[in-house]
Tab-separated table of C-alpha atoms in Angstrom:
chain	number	residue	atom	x	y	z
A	1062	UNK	CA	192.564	220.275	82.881
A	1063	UNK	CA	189.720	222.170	80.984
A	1064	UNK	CA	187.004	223.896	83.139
A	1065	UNK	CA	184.743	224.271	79.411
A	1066	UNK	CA	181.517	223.003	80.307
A	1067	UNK	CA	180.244	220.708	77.489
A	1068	UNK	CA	177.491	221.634	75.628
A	1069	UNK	CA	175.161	219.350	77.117
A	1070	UNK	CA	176.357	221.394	80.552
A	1071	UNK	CA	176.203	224.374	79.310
A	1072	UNK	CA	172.632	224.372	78.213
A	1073	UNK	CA	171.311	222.714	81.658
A	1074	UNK	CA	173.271	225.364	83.516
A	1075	UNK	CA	171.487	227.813	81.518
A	1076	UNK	CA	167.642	226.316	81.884
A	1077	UNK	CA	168.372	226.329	85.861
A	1078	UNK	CA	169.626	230.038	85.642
A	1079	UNK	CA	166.702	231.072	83.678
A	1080	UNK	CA	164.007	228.691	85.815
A	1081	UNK	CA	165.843	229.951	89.074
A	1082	UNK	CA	165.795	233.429	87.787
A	1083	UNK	CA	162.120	233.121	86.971
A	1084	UNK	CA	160.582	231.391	90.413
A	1085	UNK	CA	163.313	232.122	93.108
A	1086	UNK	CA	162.417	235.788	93.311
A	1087	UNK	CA	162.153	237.454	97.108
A	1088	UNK	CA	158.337	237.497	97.382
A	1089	UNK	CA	158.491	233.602	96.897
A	1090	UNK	CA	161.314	233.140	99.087
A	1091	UNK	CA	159.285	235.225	102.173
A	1092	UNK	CA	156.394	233.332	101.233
A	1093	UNK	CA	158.236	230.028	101.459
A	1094	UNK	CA	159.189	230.423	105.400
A	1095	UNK	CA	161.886	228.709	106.490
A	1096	UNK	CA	160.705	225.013	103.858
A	1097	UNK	CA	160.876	224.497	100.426
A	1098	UNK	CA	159.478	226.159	97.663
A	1099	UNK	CA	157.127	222.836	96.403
A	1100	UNK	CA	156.574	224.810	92.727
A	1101	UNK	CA	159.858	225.651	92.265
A	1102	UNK	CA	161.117	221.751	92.672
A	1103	UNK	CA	158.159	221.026	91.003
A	1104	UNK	CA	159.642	223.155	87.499
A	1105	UNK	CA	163.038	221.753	88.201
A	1106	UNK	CA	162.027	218.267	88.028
A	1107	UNK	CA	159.789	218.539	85.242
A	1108	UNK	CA	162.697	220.431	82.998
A	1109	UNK	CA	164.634	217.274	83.862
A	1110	UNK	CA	167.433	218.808	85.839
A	1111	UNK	CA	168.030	216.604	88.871
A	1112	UNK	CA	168.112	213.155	85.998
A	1113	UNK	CA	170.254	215.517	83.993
A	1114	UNK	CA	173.211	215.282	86.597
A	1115	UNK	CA	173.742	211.478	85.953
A	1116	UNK	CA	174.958	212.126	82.178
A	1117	UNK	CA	176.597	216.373	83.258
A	1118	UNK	CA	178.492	214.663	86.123
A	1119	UNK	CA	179.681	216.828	89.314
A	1120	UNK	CA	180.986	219.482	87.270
A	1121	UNK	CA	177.965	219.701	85.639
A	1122	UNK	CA	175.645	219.753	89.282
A	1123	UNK	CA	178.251	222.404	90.529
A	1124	UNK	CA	177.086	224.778	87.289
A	1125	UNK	CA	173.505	224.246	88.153
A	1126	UNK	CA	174.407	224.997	92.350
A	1127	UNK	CA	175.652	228.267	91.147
A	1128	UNK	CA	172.617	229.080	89.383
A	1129	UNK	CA	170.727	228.258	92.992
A	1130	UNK	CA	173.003	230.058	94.857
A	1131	UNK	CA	172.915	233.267	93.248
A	1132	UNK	CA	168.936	233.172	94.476
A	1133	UNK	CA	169.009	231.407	97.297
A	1134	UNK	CA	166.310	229.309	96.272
A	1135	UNK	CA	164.637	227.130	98.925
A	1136	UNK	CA	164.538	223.285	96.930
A	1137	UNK	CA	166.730	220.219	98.138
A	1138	UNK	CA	168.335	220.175	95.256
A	1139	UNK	CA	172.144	219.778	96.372
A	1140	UNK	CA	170.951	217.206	98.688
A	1141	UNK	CA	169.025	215.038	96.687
A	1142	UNK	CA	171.926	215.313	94.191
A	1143	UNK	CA	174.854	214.596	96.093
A	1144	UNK	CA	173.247	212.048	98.517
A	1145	UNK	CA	170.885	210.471	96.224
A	1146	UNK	CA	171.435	210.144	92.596
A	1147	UNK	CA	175.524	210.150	92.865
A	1148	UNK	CA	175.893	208.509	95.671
A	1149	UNK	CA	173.494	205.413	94.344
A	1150	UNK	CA	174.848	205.458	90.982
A	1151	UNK	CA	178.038	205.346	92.658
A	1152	UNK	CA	178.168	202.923	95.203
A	1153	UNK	CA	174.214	201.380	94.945
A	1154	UNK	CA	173.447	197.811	94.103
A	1155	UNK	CA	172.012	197.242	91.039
A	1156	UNK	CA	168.712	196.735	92.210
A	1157	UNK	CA	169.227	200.035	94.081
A	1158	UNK	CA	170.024	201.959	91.285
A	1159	UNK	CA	167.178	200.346	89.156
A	1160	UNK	CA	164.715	200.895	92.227
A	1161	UNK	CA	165.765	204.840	92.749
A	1162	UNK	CA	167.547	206.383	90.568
A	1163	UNK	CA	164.372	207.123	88.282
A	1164	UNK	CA	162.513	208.397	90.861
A	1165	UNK	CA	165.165	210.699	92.512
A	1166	UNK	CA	165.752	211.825	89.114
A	1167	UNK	CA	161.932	212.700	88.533
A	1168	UNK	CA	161.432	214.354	92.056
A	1169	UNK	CA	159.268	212.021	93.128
A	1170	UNK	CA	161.919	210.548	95.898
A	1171	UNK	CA	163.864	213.710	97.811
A	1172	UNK	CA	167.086	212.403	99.704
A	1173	UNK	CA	168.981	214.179	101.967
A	1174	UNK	CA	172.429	213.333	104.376
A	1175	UNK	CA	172.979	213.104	107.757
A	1176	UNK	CA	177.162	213.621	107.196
A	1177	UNK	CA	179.669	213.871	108.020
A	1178	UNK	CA	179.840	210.559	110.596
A	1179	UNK	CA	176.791	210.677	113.264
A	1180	UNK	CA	176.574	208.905	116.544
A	1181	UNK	CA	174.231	205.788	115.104
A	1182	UNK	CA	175.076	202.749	116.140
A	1183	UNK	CA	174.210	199.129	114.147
A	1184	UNK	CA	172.445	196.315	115.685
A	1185	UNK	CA	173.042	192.694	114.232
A	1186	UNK	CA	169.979	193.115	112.054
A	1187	UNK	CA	170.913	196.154	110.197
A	1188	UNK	CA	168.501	198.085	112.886
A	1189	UNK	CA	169.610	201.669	113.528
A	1190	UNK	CA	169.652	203.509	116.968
A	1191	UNK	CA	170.912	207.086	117.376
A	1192	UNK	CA	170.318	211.133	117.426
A	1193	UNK	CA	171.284	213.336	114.858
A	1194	UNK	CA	170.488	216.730	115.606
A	1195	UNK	CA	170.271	218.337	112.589
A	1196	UNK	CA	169.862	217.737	109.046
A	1197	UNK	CA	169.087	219.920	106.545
A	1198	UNK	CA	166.122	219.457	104.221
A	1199	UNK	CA	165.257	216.525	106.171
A	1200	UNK	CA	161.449	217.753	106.049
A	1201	UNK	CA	161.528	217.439	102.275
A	1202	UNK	CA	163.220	214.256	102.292
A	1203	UNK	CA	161.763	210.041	101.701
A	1204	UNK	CA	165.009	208.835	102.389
A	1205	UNK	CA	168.327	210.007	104.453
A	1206	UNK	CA	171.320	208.282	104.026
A	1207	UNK	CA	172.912	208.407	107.440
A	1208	UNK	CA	176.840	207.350	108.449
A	1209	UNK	CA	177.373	204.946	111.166
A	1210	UNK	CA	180.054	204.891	113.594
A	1211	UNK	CA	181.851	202.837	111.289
A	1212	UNK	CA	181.302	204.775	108.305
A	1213	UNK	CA	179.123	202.418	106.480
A	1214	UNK	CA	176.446	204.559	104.769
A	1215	UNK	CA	172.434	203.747	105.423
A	1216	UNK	CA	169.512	204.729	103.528
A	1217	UNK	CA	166.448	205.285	105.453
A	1218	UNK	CA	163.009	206.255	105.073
A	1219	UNK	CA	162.100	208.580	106.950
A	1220	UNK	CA	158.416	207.595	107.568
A	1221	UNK	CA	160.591	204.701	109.627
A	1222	UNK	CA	161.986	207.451	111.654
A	1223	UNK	CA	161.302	210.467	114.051
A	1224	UNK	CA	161.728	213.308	112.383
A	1225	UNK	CA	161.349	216.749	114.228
A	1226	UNK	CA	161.483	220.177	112.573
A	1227	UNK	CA	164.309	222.197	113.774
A	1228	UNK	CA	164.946	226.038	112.553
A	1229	UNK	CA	168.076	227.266	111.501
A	1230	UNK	CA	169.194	230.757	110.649
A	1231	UNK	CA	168.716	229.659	107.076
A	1232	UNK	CA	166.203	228.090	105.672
A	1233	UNK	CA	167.114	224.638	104.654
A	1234	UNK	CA	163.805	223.074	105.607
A	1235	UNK	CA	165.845	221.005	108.510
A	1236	UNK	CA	164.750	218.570	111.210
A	1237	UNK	CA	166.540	216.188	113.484
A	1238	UNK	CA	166.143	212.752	113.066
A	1239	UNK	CA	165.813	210.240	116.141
A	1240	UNK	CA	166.755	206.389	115.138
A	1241	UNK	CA	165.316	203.516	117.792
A	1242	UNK	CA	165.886	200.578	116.153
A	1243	UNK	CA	165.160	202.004	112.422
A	1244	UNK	CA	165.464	199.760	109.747
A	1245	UNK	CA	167.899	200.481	107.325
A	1246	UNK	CA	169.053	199.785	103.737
A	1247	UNK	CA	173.108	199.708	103.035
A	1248	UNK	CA	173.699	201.566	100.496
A	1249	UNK	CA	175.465	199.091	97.907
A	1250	UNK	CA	173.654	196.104	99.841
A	1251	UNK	CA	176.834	194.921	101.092
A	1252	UNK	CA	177.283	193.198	105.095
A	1253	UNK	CA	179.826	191.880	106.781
A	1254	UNK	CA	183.333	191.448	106.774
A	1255	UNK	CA	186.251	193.303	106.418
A	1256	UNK	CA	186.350	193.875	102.426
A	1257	UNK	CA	182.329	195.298	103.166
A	1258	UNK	CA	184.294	197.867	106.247
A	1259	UNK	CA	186.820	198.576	103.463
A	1260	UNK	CA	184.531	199.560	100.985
A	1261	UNK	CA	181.914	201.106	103.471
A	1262	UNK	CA	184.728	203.475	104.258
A	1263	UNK	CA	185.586	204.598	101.070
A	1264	UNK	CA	181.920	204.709	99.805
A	1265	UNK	CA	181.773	207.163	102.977
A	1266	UNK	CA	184.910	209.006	102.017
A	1267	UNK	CA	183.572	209.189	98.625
A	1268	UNK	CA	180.186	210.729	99.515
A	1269	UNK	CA	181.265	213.382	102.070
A	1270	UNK	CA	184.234	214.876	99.792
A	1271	UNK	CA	181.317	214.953	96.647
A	1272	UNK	CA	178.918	216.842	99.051
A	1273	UNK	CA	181.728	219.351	99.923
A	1274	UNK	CA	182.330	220.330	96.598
A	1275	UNK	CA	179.161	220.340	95.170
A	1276	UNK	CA	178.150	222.442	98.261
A	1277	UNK	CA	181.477	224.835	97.909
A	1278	UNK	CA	179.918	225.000	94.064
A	1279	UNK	CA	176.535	225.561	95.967
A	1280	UNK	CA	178.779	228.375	98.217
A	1281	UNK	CA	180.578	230.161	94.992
A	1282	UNK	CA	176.594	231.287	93.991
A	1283	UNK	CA	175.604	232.491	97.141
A	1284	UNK	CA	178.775	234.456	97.708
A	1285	UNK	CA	178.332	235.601	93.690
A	1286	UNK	CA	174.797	236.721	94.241
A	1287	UNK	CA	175.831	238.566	96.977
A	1288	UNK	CA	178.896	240.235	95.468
A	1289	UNK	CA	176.310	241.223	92.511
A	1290	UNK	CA	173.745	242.859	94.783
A	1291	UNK	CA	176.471	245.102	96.573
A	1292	UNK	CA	177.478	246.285	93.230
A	1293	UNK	CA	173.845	247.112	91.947
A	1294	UNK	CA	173.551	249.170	95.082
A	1295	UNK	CA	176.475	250.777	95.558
A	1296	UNK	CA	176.574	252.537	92.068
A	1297	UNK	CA	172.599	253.306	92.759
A	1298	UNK	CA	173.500	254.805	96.294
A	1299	UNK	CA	174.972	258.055	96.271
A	1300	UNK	CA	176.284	260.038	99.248
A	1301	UNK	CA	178.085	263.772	98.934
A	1302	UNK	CA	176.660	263.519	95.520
A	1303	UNK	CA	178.319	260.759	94.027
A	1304	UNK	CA	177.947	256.916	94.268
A	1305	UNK	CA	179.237	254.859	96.806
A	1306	UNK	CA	181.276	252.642	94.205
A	1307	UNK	CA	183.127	255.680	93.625
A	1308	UNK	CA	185.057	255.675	96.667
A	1309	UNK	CA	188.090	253.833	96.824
A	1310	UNK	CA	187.515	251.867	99.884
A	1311	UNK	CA	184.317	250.567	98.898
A	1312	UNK	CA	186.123	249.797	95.519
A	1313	UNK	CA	189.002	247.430	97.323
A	1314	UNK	CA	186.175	246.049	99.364
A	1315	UNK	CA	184.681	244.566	96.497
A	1316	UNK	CA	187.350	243.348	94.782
A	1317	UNK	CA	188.773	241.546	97.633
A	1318	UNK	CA	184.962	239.731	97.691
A	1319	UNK	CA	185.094	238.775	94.080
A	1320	UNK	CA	188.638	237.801	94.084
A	1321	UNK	CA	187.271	235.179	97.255
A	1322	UNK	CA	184.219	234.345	95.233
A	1323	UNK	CA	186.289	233.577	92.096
A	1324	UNK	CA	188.928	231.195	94.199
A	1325	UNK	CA	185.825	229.422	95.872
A	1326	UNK	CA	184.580	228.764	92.243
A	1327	UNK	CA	188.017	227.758	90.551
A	1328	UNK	CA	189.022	225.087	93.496
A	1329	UNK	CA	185.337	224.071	93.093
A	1330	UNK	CA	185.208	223.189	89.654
A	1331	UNK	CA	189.099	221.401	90.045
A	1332	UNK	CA	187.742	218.860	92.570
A	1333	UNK	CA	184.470	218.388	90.606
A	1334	UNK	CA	186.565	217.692	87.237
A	1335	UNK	CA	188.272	215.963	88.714
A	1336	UNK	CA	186.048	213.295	89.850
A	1337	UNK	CA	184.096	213.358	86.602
A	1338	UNK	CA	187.514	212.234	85.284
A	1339	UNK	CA	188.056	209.091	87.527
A	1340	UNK	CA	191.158	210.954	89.046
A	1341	UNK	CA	191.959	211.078	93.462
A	1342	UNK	CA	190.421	214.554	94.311
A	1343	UNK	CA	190.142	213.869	98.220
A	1344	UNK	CA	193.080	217.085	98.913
A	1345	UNK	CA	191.148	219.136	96.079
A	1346	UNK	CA	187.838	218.448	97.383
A	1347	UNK	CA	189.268	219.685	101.371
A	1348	UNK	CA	190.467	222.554	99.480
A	1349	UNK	CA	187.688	223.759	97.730
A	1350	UNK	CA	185.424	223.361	101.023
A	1351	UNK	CA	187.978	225.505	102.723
A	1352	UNK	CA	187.788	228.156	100.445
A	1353	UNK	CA	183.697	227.945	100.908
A	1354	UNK	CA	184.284	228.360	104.331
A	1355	UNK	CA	186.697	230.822	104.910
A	1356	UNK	CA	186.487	233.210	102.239
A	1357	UNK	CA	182.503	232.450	101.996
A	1358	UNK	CA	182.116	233.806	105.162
A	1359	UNK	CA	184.257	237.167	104.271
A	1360	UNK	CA	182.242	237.551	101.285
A	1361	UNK	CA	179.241	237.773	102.654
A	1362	UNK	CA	179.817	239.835	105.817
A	1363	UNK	CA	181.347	242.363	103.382
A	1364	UNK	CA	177.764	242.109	101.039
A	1365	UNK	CA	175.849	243.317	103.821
A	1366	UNK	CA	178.611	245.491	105.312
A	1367	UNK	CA	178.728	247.283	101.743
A	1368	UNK	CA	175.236	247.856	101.700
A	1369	UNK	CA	175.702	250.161	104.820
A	1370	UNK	CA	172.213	250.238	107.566
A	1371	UNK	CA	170.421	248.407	104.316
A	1372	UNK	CA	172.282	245.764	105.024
A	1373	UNK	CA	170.840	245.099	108.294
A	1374	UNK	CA	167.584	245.194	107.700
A	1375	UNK	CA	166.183	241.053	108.345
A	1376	UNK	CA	163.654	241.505	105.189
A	1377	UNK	CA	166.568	242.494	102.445
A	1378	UNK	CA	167.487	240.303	100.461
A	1379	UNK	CA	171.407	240.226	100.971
A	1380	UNK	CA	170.405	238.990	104.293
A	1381	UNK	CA	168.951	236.010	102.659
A	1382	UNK	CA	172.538	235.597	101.414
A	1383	UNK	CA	174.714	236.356	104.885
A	1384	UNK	CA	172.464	233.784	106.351
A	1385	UNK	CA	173.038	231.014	103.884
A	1386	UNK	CA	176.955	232.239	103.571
A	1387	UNK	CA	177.296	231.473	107.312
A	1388	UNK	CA	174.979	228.188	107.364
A	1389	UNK	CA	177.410	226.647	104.318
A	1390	UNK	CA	180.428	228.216	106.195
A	1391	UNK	CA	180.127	225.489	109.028
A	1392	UNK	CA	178.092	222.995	106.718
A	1393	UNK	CA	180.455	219.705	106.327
A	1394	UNK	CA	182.778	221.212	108.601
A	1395	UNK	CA	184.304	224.511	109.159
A	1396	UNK	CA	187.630	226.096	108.049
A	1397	UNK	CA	189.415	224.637	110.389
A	1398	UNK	CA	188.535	221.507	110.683
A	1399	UNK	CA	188.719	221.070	106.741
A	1400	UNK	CA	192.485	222.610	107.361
A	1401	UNK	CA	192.792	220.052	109.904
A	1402	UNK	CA	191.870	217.073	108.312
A	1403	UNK	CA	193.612	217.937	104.689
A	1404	UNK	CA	196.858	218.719	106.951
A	1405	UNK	CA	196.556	215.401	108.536
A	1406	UNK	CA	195.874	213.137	104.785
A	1407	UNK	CA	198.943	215.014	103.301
A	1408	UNK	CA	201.315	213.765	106.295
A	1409	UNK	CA	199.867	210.419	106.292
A	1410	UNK	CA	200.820	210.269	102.398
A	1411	UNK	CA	197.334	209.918	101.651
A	1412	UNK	CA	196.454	212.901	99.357
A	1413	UNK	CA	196.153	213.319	95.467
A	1414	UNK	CA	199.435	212.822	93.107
């Protein structure tokens, strides 16, 4: 396997660091609330990013996550990624893909995902009835794609549907979404039968293990962003007369968070290659959100911890970084579950060769 990013990757992971870098800076982000920064999408669509990920492929959209990570920047882009443009040029019709892939790609059509499976039930004319209390960016979105109880994926609009704001710690712009009798669109167009339940399933399967990788990529920049800001400040803060990242302690702290950060990137990028190459990444993709999750979570509770009472201040913005570290922690399932789940699909014989 070879982790190089291509050239054409390369130079859109590059763009997004440097259009990230520019917009996503803290006065923007407080501005921004708890939504989306509408300029900052704006830039990203216009530089072509979010059609670039059709020809970069996962690998390529994990590269750019990183770049969003590290800034915590407030855009749906990992959601309109994972649960629009791949997973209609995946598993969309034709006339889907001709009807939205364009216009995802362009930013004019946001879609987000109400995975993994949700309590929505099917009537017999594709009509959709069911509560899902949370969903990120849903308050950006024009379409979700929501998962029955029978895992057949659904995309719709959400002018057809109830959509409340809800806050969360961080500030993915979420809302929960009330269904009563919402028409919806299968994604891939297909009804009926068992061969549609078959491939319902593993369009589901599909979908879900892309978002957790792409959002363990998303993960590896949050917890690298972090890791960067507790080394600027510990070699600026001095106590006894020398700098903090003097001391030994603060030293193995450190490491021990990079180390974490650098095995939430590595499995990241495995799972995402893999896909890109048409190989069975469902184990690699478990494993990389495991890593997010577990050694996400000590990354960024030792950021803040590392930047001593600074680190508890609400306005910093490390904070910014705990918050989203904990959000994607639990995001697609948390450590255990994931550990659960990959456990059970290596028994059952299921898992990659």
């Amino acid at each position: 396997m070879d982790f190089t990013p291509t050239e054409e990757q390369a130079a859109a992971r590059d763009l997004a660091a440097r259009i990230f870098g520019d917009l996503s800076t803290h006065e923007r982000l407080t501005a921004a609330g708890t939504g989306s920064d509408a300029e900052l999408w704006k830039a990203l669509c216009e530089a072509g990013l979010p059609a670039a990920v059709e020809d970069i492929g996962l690998l390529g959209l994990v590269l750019l996550l990183e770049e969003q990570g590290r800034t915590t920047a407030q855009v749906p882009f990992a959601a309109s990624c994972v649960y629009g443009l791949l997973a209609v040029s995946a598993h969309g019709s034709a006339e889907q893909r001709e009807r939205l892939l364009p216009a995802i790609g362009d930013g004019t059509v946001v879609v987000t995902g109400a995975l993994p499976e949700a309590a929505v039930r099917v009537g017999g004319s594709g009509e959709l009835s069911g509560v899902v209390p949370v969903v990120p960016w849903l308050r950006d979105a024009t379409y979700v794609l929501v998962a029955d109880d029978g895992h057949g994926l659904w995309l719709v609009r959400t002018v057809d549907a109830r959509c409340d704001p809800v806050e969360l710690t961080a500030p993915w712009s979420a809302g929960r979404l009330t269904l009563d009798g919402t028409p919806g669109e299968r994604l891939g167009d297909r009804v009926g039968g068992s061969d549609a339940e078959g491939a319902g399933k593993d369009a589901y399967d599909d979908v879900l293990a892309t978002a957790r990788t792409a959002f363990a990529g998303l993960q590896a920049g949050v917890c690298a962003g972090s890791v960067a800001r507790a080394v600027a400040h510990t070699n600026t803060r001095e106590q006894f007369g020398r700098p903090l990242a003097t001391k030994q302690g603060v030293q193995l702290r450190a490491a021990d968070a990079y180390m974490d950060t650098e095995a939430i990137r590595v499995t990241a990028y495995e799972a995402a290659w893999r896909r890109d190459e048409g190989l069975d990444y469902a184990t690699h993709a478990l494993t990389a959100a495991w890593w997010a999750s577990e050694a996400g979570s000590r990354v960024v509770h030792a950021g803040q911890h590392l930047h001593g009472g600074t680190g508890a201040d609400l306005d910093h913005p490390v904070h910014r970084h705990f918050l989203w570290g904990r959000q994607l922690d639990a995001y697609l399932g948390c450590g255990s579950e994931v550990l659960q789940e990959l456990g059970a699909l290596i028994v059952d014989g299921e898992g990659d060769a």
